[in-house]
CSV table of C-alpha atoms in Angstrom, one decimal:
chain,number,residue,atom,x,y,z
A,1000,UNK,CA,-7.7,-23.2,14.9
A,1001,UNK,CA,-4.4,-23.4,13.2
A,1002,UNK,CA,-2.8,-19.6,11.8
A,1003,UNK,CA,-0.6,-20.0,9.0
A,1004,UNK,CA,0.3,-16.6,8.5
A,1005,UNK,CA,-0.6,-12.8,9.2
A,1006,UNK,CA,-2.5,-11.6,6.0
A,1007,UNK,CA,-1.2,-8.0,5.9
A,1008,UNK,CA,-3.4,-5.4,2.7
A,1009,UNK,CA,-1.8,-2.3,2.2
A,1010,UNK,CA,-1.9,0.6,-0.2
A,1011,UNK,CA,0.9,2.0,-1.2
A,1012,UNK,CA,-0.3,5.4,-1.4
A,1013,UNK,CA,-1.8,4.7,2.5
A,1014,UNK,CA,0.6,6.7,5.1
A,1015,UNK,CA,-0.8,4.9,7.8
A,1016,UNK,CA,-0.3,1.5,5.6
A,1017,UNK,CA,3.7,2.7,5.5
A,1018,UNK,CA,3.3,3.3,9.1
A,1019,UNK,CA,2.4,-0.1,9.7
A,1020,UNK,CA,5.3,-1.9,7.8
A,1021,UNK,CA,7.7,-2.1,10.2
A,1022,UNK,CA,5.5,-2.7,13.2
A,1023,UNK,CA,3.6,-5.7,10.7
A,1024,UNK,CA,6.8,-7.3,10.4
A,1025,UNK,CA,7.8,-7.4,13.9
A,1026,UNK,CA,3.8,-9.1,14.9
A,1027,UNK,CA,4.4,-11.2,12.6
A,1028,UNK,CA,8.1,-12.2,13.8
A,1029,UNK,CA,6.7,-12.2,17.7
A,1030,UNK,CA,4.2,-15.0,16.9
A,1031,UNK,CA,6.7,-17.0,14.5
A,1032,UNK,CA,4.3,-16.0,11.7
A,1033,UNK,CA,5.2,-15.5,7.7
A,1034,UNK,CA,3.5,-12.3,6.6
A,1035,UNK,CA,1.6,-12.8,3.4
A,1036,UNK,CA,1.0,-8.9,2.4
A,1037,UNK,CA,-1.8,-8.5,-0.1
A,1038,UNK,CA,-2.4,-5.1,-2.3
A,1039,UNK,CA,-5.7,-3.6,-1.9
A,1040,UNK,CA,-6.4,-0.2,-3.9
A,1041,UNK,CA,-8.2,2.6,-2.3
A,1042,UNK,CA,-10.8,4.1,-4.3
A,1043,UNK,CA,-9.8,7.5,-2.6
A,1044,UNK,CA,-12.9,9.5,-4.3
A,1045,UNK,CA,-15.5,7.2,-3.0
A,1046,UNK,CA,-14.7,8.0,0.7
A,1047,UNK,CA,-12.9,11.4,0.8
A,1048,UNK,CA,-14.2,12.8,-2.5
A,1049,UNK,CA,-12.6,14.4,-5.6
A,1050,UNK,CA,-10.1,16.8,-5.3
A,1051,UNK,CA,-11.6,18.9,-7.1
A,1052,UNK,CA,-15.3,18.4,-5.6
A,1053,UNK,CA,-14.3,18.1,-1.7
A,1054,UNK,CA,-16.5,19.5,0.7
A,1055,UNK,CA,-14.8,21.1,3.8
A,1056,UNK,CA,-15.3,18.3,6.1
A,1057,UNK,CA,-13.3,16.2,3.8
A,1058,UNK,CA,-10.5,18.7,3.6
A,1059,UNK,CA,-10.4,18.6,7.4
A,1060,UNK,CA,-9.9,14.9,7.2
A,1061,UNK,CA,-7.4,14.9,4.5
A,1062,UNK,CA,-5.5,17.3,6.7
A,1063,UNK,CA,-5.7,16.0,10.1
A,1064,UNK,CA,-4.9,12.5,8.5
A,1065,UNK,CA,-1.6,13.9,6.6
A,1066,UNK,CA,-0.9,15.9,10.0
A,1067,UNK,CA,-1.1,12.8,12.1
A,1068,UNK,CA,0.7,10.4,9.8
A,1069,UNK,CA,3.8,12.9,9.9
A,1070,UNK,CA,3.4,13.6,13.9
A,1071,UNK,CA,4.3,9.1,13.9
A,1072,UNK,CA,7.0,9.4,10.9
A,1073,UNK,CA,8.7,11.8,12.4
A,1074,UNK,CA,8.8,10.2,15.6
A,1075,UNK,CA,10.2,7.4,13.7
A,1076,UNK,CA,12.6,9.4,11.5
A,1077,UNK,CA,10.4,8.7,8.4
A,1078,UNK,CA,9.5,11.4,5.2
A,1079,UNK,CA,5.2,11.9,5.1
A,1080,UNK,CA,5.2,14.2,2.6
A,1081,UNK,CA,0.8,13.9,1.1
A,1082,UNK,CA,0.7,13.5,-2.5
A,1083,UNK,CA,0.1,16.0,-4.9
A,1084,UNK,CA,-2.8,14.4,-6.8
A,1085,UNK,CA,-4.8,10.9,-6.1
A,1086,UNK,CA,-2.6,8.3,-7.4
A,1087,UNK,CA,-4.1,4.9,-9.0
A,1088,UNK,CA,-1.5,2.7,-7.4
A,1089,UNK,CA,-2.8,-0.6,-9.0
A,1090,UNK,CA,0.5,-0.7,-11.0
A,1091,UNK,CA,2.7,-0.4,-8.0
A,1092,UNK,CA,0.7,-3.2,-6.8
A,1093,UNK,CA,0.9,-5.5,-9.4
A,1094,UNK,CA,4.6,-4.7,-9.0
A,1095,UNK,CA,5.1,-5.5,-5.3
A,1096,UNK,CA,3.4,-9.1,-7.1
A,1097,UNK,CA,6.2,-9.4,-9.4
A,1098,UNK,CA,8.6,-8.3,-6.7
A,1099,UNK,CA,7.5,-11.4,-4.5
A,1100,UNK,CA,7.4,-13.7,-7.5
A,1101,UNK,CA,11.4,-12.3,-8.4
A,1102,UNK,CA,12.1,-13.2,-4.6
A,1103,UNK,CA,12.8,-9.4,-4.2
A,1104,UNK,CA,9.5,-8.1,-2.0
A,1105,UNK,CA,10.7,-6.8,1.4
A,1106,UNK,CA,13.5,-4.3,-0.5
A,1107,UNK,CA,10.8,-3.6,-3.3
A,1108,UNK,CA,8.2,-2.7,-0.2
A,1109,UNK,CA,10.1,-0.7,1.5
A,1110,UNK,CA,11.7,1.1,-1.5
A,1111,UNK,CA,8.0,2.3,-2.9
A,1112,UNK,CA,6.6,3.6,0.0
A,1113,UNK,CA,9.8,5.2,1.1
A,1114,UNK,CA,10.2,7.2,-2.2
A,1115,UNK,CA,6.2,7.5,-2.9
A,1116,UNK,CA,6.4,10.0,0.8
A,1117,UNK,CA,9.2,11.7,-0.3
A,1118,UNK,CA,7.5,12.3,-3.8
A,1119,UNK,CA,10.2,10.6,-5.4
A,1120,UNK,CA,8.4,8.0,-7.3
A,1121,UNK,CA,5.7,8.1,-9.6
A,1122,UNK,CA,3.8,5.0,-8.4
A,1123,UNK,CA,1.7,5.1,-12.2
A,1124,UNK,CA,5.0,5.2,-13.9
A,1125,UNK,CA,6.5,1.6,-15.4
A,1126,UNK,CA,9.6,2.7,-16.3
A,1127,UNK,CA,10.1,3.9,-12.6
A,1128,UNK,CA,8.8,0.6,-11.3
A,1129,UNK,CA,10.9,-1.3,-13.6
A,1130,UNK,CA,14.2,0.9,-12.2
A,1131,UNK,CA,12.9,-0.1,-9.0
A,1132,UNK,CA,12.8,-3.6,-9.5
A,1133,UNK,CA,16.4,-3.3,-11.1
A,1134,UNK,CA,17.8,-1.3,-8.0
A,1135,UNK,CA,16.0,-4.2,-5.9
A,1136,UNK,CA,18.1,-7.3,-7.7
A,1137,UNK,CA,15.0,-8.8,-9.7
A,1138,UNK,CA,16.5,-11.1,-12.2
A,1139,UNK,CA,14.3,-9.9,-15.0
A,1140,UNK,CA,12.7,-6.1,-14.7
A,1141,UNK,CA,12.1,-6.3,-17.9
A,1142,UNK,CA,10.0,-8.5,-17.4
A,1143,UNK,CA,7.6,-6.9,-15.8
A,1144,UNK,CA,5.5,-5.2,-18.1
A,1145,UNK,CA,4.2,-8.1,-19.9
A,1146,UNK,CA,3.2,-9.6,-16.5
A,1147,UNK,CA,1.3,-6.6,-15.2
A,1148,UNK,CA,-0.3,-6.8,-18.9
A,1149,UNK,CA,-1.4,-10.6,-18.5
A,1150,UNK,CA,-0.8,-12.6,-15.3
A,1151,UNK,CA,0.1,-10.3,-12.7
A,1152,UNK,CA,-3.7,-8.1,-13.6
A,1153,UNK,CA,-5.3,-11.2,-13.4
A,1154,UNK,CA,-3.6,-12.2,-9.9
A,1155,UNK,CA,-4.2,-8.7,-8.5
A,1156,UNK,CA,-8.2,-8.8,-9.6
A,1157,UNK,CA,-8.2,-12.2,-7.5
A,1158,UNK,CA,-6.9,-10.6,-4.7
A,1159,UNK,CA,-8.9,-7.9,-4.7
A,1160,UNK,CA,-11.9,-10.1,-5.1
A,1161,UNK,CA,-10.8,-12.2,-2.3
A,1162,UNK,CA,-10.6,-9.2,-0.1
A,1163,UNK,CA,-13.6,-7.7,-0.7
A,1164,UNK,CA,-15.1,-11.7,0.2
A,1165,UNK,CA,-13.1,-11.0,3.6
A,1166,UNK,CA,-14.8,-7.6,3.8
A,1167,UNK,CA,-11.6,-5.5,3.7
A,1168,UNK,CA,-12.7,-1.5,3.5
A,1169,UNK,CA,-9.3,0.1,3.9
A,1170,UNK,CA,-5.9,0.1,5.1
A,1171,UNK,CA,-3.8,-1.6,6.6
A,1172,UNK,CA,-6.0,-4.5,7.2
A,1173,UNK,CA,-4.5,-7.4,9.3
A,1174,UNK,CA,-6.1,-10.9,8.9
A,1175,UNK,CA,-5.7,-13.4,11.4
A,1176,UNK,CA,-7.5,-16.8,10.8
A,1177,UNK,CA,-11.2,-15.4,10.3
A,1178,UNK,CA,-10.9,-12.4,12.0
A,1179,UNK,CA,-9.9,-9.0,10.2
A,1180,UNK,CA,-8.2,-6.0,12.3
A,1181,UNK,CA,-8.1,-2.5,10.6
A,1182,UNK,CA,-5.9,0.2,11.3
């Protein structure tokens, strides 16, 4: 069997997806492999509940998993700061779509999850994704809204269809030829 690339899903509102960056990159450079990364959007509530409706078991989890993410940034001399509220990050996705097609992904990448862990980017916010893009050297930011409106959703839906084919459950998810590795 014949691997064309290392299929790489992340969430940008994942720590242990922004964890994973760097060392994602450098697999994939060891093996002579293009990384293909892929958004895939965490329903948060389904598996670690509601904010507002968490049950202590969950809060233990959300803790420990905030705790451990910083005890690896930090180690790494990276910013882990947990969010302040469940963000939908389907538009920062769509983005990091629009970034690739603008020949502009790795600086976008890095740039959202860098800021999202320091809490200096709304990852729901257009008009911050947009500056983003601009600070990045897209050739048309402006562009972007339209294409999360029309092609870019449609693009994203297929991916997400095609992951959930795969059977991608989380985070980052690495796929090599027909075998998926999580974590």
């Amino acid at each position: 069997m014949s691997i064309e690339s290392l299929i790489v899903y992340f969430d940008y509102k994942s720590p242990y997806a922004y964890l994973a960056k760097d060392d994602a990159r450098g697999l994939a450079a060891s093996f002579g492999l293009p990384l293909d990364w892929r958004p895939y959007t965490l329903e948060i509530p389904q598996f670690l509940g509601a904010v507002e409706t968490r049950n202590p078991h969950q809060w233990r989890r959300v803790k420990y998993s905030y705790m451990d993410a910083r005890r690896i940034a930090n180690e790494r001399g990276l910013i882990v700061y947990g969010p302040k509220k469940i963000f939908d990050s389907r538009l920062s996705h769509i983005g990091a779509l629009y970034a690739a097609a603008e020949g502009v992904f790795d600086a976008y990448h890095d740039q959202v999850f860098a800021r999202f862990f320091k809490r200096d980017l709304d990852i729901e916010d257009e008009d911050a994704l947009i500056a983003v893009l601009e600070s990045c050297g897209a050739a048309n930011p402006s562009g972007f809204p339209d294409y999360a409106a029309g092609k870019g959703a449609g693009q994203y839906r297929q991916i997400l269809a095609e992951a959930e084919n795969l059977g991608v459950f989380g985070v980052p998810t690495f796929v090599v030829g027909e075998e998926i590795f999580w974590g």
